[in-house]
Amino acid sequence: MDFFEAVRIRRSVRSYTDESVPEEVMERALDAALLAPNSSNMQTWGFYWVRSPREKGLLVQACLNQGAARTARELLVVVAEPRRWKENRNEMLRILTGNQAPQFALDYYSKLIPFTYGFRWIAPLKWLLFGVVGWFRPTPRRPWSGRDIEEVSIKSAALASENFMLAISAQGFSTCPMEGFDEARVRRLLGLTRADRVVMVISVGRENPARGVWGPQIRFPRDKFIKRV
Amino acid sequence: MDFFEAVRIRRSVRSYTDESVPEEVMERALDAALLAPNSSNMQTWGFYWVRSPREKGLLVQACLNQGAARTARELLVVVAEPRRWKENRNEMLRILTGNQAPQFALDYYSKLIPFTYGFRWIAPLKWLLFGVVGWFRPTPRRPWSGRDIEEVSIKSAALASENFMLAISAQGFSTCPMEGFDEARVRRLLGLTRADRVVMVISVGRENPARGVWGPQIRFPRDKFIKRV
């Protein structure tokens, strides 16, 4: 399907028919998700395709039993997993060394990344240091704290989520991204730690033509959001 | 262009040729950005297309003078603006009332949204209340604090950013999402408040074939990220 057509037809669908979603449709959309740009290519994300009846039932409950989850054929949980930074950093270094990458790329992963993702216990010190330096010249102001690093990871996971949702639309099925869920229960269900953040739960299925979408798509005038500077 | 082709060819490009980007290409990609799904359709986002030579120069500096910004033909700053929640909530209510929307939709915007986005000064109380209720039944654990609400808004802005980047790829040009910037300086340049969060700066241009990308696209094995539950 044409790219702009996929963007245009994507709507958040809150009721699905009982038609099942072929595995290939899900797999192809997951592959598209993994191609999203992400912070420093650290790929600190996880995609949990919840299929077992028991787990799926619990996930629907954790999504507050909303229709978009209850009637879904498939459910995907997108998770930001910043704790994976060290393992992925090592993997990046290994691959780059094998590819004879330039020194600046190796330095990036061997020096800058550990300084940014690690040493969180000196976050206030980093904040102070870069605040003072920033007085004199342009300086990155974040990420320093654990929450800052979560935020970076959440952003990347959101980029991947959008690839996934558009890829489902491009194959004629529909999605609904949900943020109304019980994060503690979803974490427990998936065996995640408190360091993991559930970014969104995405339901997938064939749109129920009678009540899949709630009405016409509402967007405020574009001039409200787009400013030329 | 085919959707999957646009996803496949998108790479983060760090050096551009001096070919200019037609305005229509940017406008079409901005329109795609505005169609992204977003939290409660609150559209708390802003897109600053920085074109004036002076402001562009300052923005390149604020992006630490990195090649992806310095050689860019166009620069877009994507901002999360959660402070717009009240205005946008009112607008949603006005439109829904005009469309004779069902009562539950009106209640959502007149009751749930103000309770979630507002009353941040009782965030610890909300946290406690929903923590206790959550002991007994599935309950949303966030957003309560200002930072939680920022996070929701950042996620939506990231979804829009991905639409924008793919839309540029689908039209044959390239992008690079940048997170290495001086947020304080970008805010000052755009006249933003401290309540606004700069989500990413996206550069746009024609890829320099000689050194646009740094090497082959690296992704770790998919089984590392995709789990069937």
XYZ file of C-alpha atoms in Angstrom:
458
model
C 0.000 0.000 0.000
C 1.103 3.557 -0.705
C 2.728 5.188 2.310
C 0.386 8.178 2.493
C -2.646 5.945 2.074
C -1.532 3.892 5.101
C -1.192 7.112 7.145
C -4.554 8.415 5.949
C -6.596 5.289 6.703
C -5.056 4.566 10.117
C -7.614 5.208 12.815
C -7.726 4.004 16.404
C -10.192 1.148 16.248
C -12.017 0.252 19.461
C -14.073 -2.709 18.293
C -12.933 -5.583 16.075
C -14.669 -8.409 14.220
C -13.783 -12.026 15.079
C -11.665 -12.436 11.923
C -8.213 -13.610 12.918
C -5.028 -11.784 11.937
C -2.597 -13.928 9.909
C 0.731 -14.496 11.664
C 2.610 -13.080 8.660
C 0.773 -9.758 9.057
C 1.976 -9.490 12.662
C 5.513 -10.666 11.842
C 5.871 -8.212 9.007
C 4.710 -5.334 11.202
C 7.127 -6.422 13.945
C 9.971 -6.379 11.422
C 8.953 -2.839 10.447
C 8.985 -1.855 14.141
C 12.584 -3.036 14.510
C 13.662 -0.761 11.644
C 12.594 2.417 13.452
C 15.306 4.948 14.243
C 16.293 4.781 17.887
C 18.531 6.583 20.305
C 22.207 5.832 19.562
C 20.989 2.576 17.983
C 20.873 1.126 21.479
C 17.621 -0.742 20.695
C 16.536 -0.748 24.338
C 13.078 -1.992 23.519
C 11.007 -5.155 23.819
C 7.864 -6.344 21.999
C 5.662 -8.848 23.815
C 3.105 -10.536 21.617
C 0.643 -11.921 24.141
C -1.142 -14.967 22.693
C -1.721 -17.559 25.400
C -5.388 -17.432 26.470
C -4.620 -17.073 30.174
C -2.069 -14.281 29.721
C -4.242 -12.561 27.150
C -7.172 -12.575 29.572
C -5.027 -11.033 32.273
C -3.710 -8.406 29.860
C -7.258 -7.436 28.834
C -8.064 -6.992 32.529
C -4.907 -4.941 33.031
C -6.132 -2.758 30.128
C -9.181 -2.060 32.318
C -11.262 -4.385 30.146
C -11.706 -1.667 27.520
C -13.364 -2.697 24.243
C -10.249 -2.067 22.174
C -8.479 -4.774 24.206
C -11.449 -7.069 24.881
C -12.402 -7.487 21.214
C -8.791 -7.506 19.941
C -7.555 -10.491 17.982
C -3.932 -9.818 18.870
C -2.267 -7.776 21.592
C 1.256 -6.388 21.538
C 2.927 -4.785 24.538
C 5.705 -2.343 23.667
C 8.218 -1.899 26.473
C 11.144 0.461 27.017
C 14.000 -1.507 28.593
C 16.788 0.955 29.360
C 18.474 -1.603 31.667
C 19.614 -3.389 28.499
C 21.982 -0.525 27.674
C 25.183 -2.256 28.788
C 24.555 -5.503 26.935
C 23.517 -3.630 23.768
C 26.437 -1.235 24.033
C 28.805 -4.223 24.156
C 27.060 -5.728 21.148
C 27.370 -2.466 19.187
C 31.078 -2.257 20.034
C 31.593 -5.861 18.970
C 29.862 -5.335 15.618
C 31.546 -1.984 14.938
C 34.986 -3.384 15.729
C 34.272 -6.273 13.328
C 33.205 -3.773 10.643
C 36.363 -1.715 11.156
C 34.287 1.332 12.081
C 36.075 4.691 12.447
C 37.581 5.589 15.812
C 34.950 8.266 16.594
C 32.215 5.612 16.416
C 34.123 3.309 18.764
C 34.755 6.217 21.146
C 31.066 7.063 21.063
C 30.129 3.629 22.405
C 33.113 3.058 24.637
C 33.171 6.512 26.278
C 30.116 8.700 25.707
C 27.429 6.023 26.095
C 28.728 4.657 29.435
C 29.063 8.214 30.752
C 25.483 9.015 29.730
C 23.683 5.784 30.642
C 25.866 4.877 33.593
C 26.895 6.796 36.716
C 23.298 7.680 37.521
C 24.160 8.140 41.170
C 26.085 11.297 40.162
C 23.123 12.590 38.125
C 22.807 15.790 40.194
C 26.529 16.411 39.684
C 26.199 15.936 35.922
C 23.222 18.263 35.939
C 25.220 20.907 37.794
C 28.333 20.480 35.654
C 26.501 20.699 32.346
C 24.338 23.514 33.648
C 27.450 25.577 34.382
C 29.170 24.667 31.088
C 25.874 25.391 29.315
C 26.055 28.940 30.592
C 29.022 29.507 28.267
C 28.393 27.238 25.299
C 25.795 24.846 23.808
C 25.719 21.701 25.917
C 23.331 18.755 26.094
C 21.208 19.222 29.223
C 20.043 15.604 29.473
C 19.843 12.621 29.883
C 21.400 12.291 33.334
C 18.856 10.854 35.744
C 17.257 7.427 35.543
C 14.010 9.061 34.515
C 15.775 10.989 31.722
C 17.185 7.743 30.378
C 13.778 6.078 30.615
C 12.434 8.986 28.585
C 14.985 8.475 25.804
C 14.132 4.797 25.671
C 10.370 5.491 25.693
C 10.783 7.863 22.738
C 12.536 5.186 20.666
C 9.889 2.613 21.583
C 7.203 5.086 20.461
C 8.906 5.497 17.072
C 8.866 1.701 16.696
C 5.204 1.574 17.784
C 4.253 3.948 14.984
C 6.062 1.789 12.417
C 4.165 -1.206 13.763
C 0.755 0.474 13.623
C 1.235 1.882 10.127
C 2.508 -1.517 8.941
C -0.697 -3.143 10.198
C -2.785 -0.483 8.410
C -0.751 -0.996 5.215
C -1.858 -4.652 5.330
C -5.549 -3.819 5.737
C -5.946 -4.466 9.471
C -6.390 -1.962 12.280
C -4.840 -1.049 15.615
C -5.527 0.890 18.772
C -2.677 2.216 20.920
C -3.689 2.097 24.597
C -2.116 3.990 27.465
C -4.906 3.299 29.936
C -3.552 0.206 31.671
C -2.263 -0.981 35.006
C 1.496 -0.842 34.491
C 2.257 -2.806 37.660
C 0.037 -5.694 36.548
C 1.397 -5.682 32.976
C 4.952 -5.791 34.364
C 4.090 -8.721 36.614
C 2.382 -10.574 33.760
C 5.414 -10.214 31.476
C 8.018 -10.817 34.177
C 9.424 -7.304 33.781
C 11.343 -5.351 36.392
C 10.523 -1.948 37.821
C 13.244 -0.545 35.558
C 11.141 -1.473 32.510
C 8.460 0.911 31.317
C 5.340 -0.211 29.502
C 5.062 2.321 26.680
C 1.789 1.203 25.155
C -0.395 -1.810 24.539
C -1.434 -2.092 20.895
C -4.488 -4.095 19.906
C -4.804 -5.513 16.393
C -7.725 -6.876 14.403
C -10.187 -6.297 11.595
C -12.237 -3.164 12.172
C -15.839 -3.750 13.174
C -17.478 -1.587 10.493
C -20.481 -0.812 12.708
C -18.627 0.653 15.712
C -14.886 0.371 15.180
C -14.229 4.096 15.173
C -16.044 6.645 17.277
C -16.681 9.229 14.560
C -14.876 11.377 12.031
C -11.168 11.969 12.707
C -10.771 15.231 14.598
C -7.678 17.373 14.102
C -7.452 21.034 15.062
C -6.339 23.500 12.327
C -2.730 22.842 11.275
C -1.656 26.457 11.887
C -2.193 25.854 15.562
C 0.738 23.405 15.560
C 3.020 24.231 12.650
C 5.065 27.379 13.079
C 7.608 28.780 10.663
C 10.486 30.374 12.507
C 5.990 4.908 -2.537
C 5.059 1.573 -1.008
C 4.831 1.725 2.781
C 7.357 -1.043 3.478
C 9.777 0.424 0.963
C 9.673 3.761 2.833
C 10.419 1.941 6.114
C 13.211 -0.096 4.521
C 15.078 2.794 2.900
C 14.852 5.180 5.863
C 18.289 5.627 7.381
C 19.592 8.371 9.651
C 21.546 10.571 7.262
C 24.339 12.674 8.720
C 25.516 14.539 5.636
C 23.359 16.124 2.936
C 23.996 17.562 -0.522
C 23.149 21.221 -1.203
C 19.995 20.297 -3.134
C 17.062 22.118 -1.606
C 13.930 20.389 -0.361
C 10.721 21.543 -2.103
C 8.262 23.182 0.272
C 5.544 20.724 -0.779
C 7.684 17.819 0.427
C 7.940 19.379 3.885
C 4.274 20.383 3.993
C 3.111 16.923 2.997
C 5.280 15.328 5.675
C 3.963 17.805 8.267
C 0.408 16.863 7.315
C 1.323 13.198 7.838
C 2.759 14.072 11.264
C -0.538 15.631 12.338
C -2.379 12.390 11.513
C -0.423 10.339 14.063
C -2.397 8.757 16.886
C -1.960 10.717 20.100
C -2.962 10.488 23.709
C -6.704 11.159 24.139
C -6.477 13.149 20.878
C -5.210 16.057 22.956
C -2.686 17.009 20.249
C -0.341 18.627 22.773
C 2.434 19.015 20.218
C 4.168 21.719 18.210
C 6.269 21.600 15.030
C 8.732 24.431 14.503
C 10.115 24.625 10.994
C 13.202 26.785 11.453
C 14.019 28.586 8.196
C 15.315 32.111 8.935
C 19.115 32.143 8.481
C 19.827 33.632 11.909
C 17.559 31.217 13.821
C 18.776 28.290 11.743
C 22.374 29.140 12.597
C 21.533 29.279 16.293
C 19.681 25.976 16.074
C 22.674 24.289 14.400
C 24.839 25.567 17.271
C 22.301 24.304 19.805
C 22.573 20.908 18.058
C 26.267 21.014 19.002
C 27.160 21.834 15.395
C 26.858 18.172 14.393
C 27.068 17.377 10.680
C 23.473 16.161 10.480
C 22.342 19.673 11.498
C 25.109 21.716 9.839
C 24.595 20.264 6.359
C 20.780 20.023 6.666
C 18.635 21.843 4.143
C 15.670 22.015 6.510
C 15.342 21.674 10.271
C 12.203 20.772 12.190
C 11.925 20.945 15.967
C 9.269 18.655 17.448
C 8.026 19.833 20.838
C 5.767 18.296 23.472
C 3.515 21.037 24.861
C 1.461 19.506 27.675
C 0.521 23.000 28.942
C -1.897 23.197 25.978
C -4.110 20.517 27.544
C -6.817 22.862 28.820
C -7.236 24.784 25.577
C -7.273 21.545 23.531
C -9.623 19.855 25.951
C -12.066 22.761 25.525
C -11.724 22.515 21.747
C -12.418 18.752 21.833
C -15.504 19.334 23.985
C -16.738 22.055 21.634
C -16.331 19.831 18.551
C -17.821 16.740 20.209
C -20.827 18.687 21.460
C -21.352 20.016 17.914
C -21.127 16.446 16.553
C -23.660 15.184 19.104
C -21.117 12.764 20.505
C -22.288 10.157 23.047
C -22.333 11.108 26.723
C -19.366 8.864 27.635
C -17.142 10.837 25.218
C -18.270 14.147 26.731
C -17.682 12.778 30.236
C -14.214 11.642 29.215
C -13.193 15.181 28.305
C -15.181 17.016 30.935
C -14.280 14.767 33.885
C -11.455 12.289 33.325
C -9.094 14.561 31.384
C -9.202 17.448 33.907
C -8.670 14.991 36.759
C -5.662 13.461 34.977
C -3.964 16.549 33.526
C -4.973 18.944 36.276
C -4.594 18.837 40.076
C -0.888 18.080 39.787
C -0.313 19.462 43.237
C -2.148 16.432 44.610
C -0.045 14.031 42.508
C 1.315 12.177 45.588
C -2.245 11.748 46.823
C -3.366 10.367 43.452
C -0.375 8.054 43.457
C -1.288 6.787 46.910
C -5.002 6.458 46.176
C -4.514 4.518 42.948
C -1.757 2.456 44.511
C -4.185 1.309 47.214
C -7.068 0.715 44.794
C -4.593 -1.080 42.498
C -3.960 -3.569 45.254
C -7.491 -4.862 44.743
C -8.233 -4.344 41.062
C -6.607 -3.198 37.790
C -6.070 0.547 37.969
C -4.077 2.989 35.861
C -0.912 3.865 37.811
C -0.104 7.041 35.861
C -0.048 9.812 34.721
C -0.230 11.869 37.886
C 2.862 14.031 38.214
C 3.941 16.783 35.844
C 6.729 14.538 34.588
C 4.254 11.708 33.910
C 2.137 14.074 31.838
C 5.218 15.303 29.977
C 5.975 11.675 29.210
C 2.544 11.062 27.690
C 2.926 14.155 25.540
C 6.487 13.179 24.492
C 5.243 9.756 23.382
C 2.585 11.306 21.128
C 5.126 13.728 19.672
C 7.432 10.778 18.931
C 4.637 8.986 17.044
C 4.165 12.141 14.952
C 7.936 12.403 14.395
C 8.011 8.920 12.920
C 5.165 9.779 10.537
C 7.138 12.860 9.486
C 10.398 10.984 8.888
C 8.783 8.160 6.940
C 6.843 10.700 4.855
C 10.112 12.404 3.919
C 11.629 9.016 2.953
C 8.523 8.172 0.920
C 9.235 11.316 -1.115
C 12.880 10.423 -1.783
C 14.560 12.713 0.762
C 16.254 11.797 4.033
C 16.151 12.717 7.687
C 18.136 12.422 10.887
C 16.436 12.559 14.290
C 18.719 14.283 16.811
C 18.521 14.123 20.581
C 21.959 15.622 21.192
C 21.043 19.288 21.632
C 20.960 22.004 24.218
C 17.324 22.000 25.256
C 17.595 25.287 27.163
C 18.962 27.088 24.077
C 16.383 25.534 21.749
C 13.611 26.619 24.113
C 14.948 30.175 24.217
C 15.290 30.295 20.428
C 11.681 29.196 19.887
C 10.208 31.247 22.719
C 9.113 28.125 24.596
C 8.489 27.847 28.311
C 10.121 25.445 30.762
C 6.899 23.408 30.619
C 7.618 22.572 26.962
C 9.883 19.660 26.146
C 11.980 19.494 23.000
C 11.434 15.922 21.815
C 13.777 15.870 18.861
C 15.287 18.013 16.143
C 14.864 16.442 12.703
C 17.122 17.435 9.823
C 15.979 16.995 6.231
C 17.802 16.975 2.907
C 19.084 14.924 0.018
C 21.492 12.235 1.205
C 25.138 12.855 0.396
C 25.875 9.548 -1.352
C 29.542 9.615 -0.326
C 29.095 9.916 3.436
C 25.404 10.277 4.274
C 25.156 7.077 6.271
C 27.861 5.645 8.495
C 27.696 2.049 7.286
C 25.283 -0.847 6.943
C 22.173 -0.700 9.135
C 22.817 -2.620 12.343
C 19.984 -4.437 14.107
C 20.489 -7.181 16.681
C 18.684 -10.503 16.048
C 14.894 -10.087 16.240
C 14.497 -12.872 18.830
C 16.291 -10.649 21.287
C 13.344 -8.242 21.221
C 10.256 -10.094 20.125
C 8.811 -12.462 22.716
C 5.714 -14.572 22.373
C 3.899 -14.825 25.668
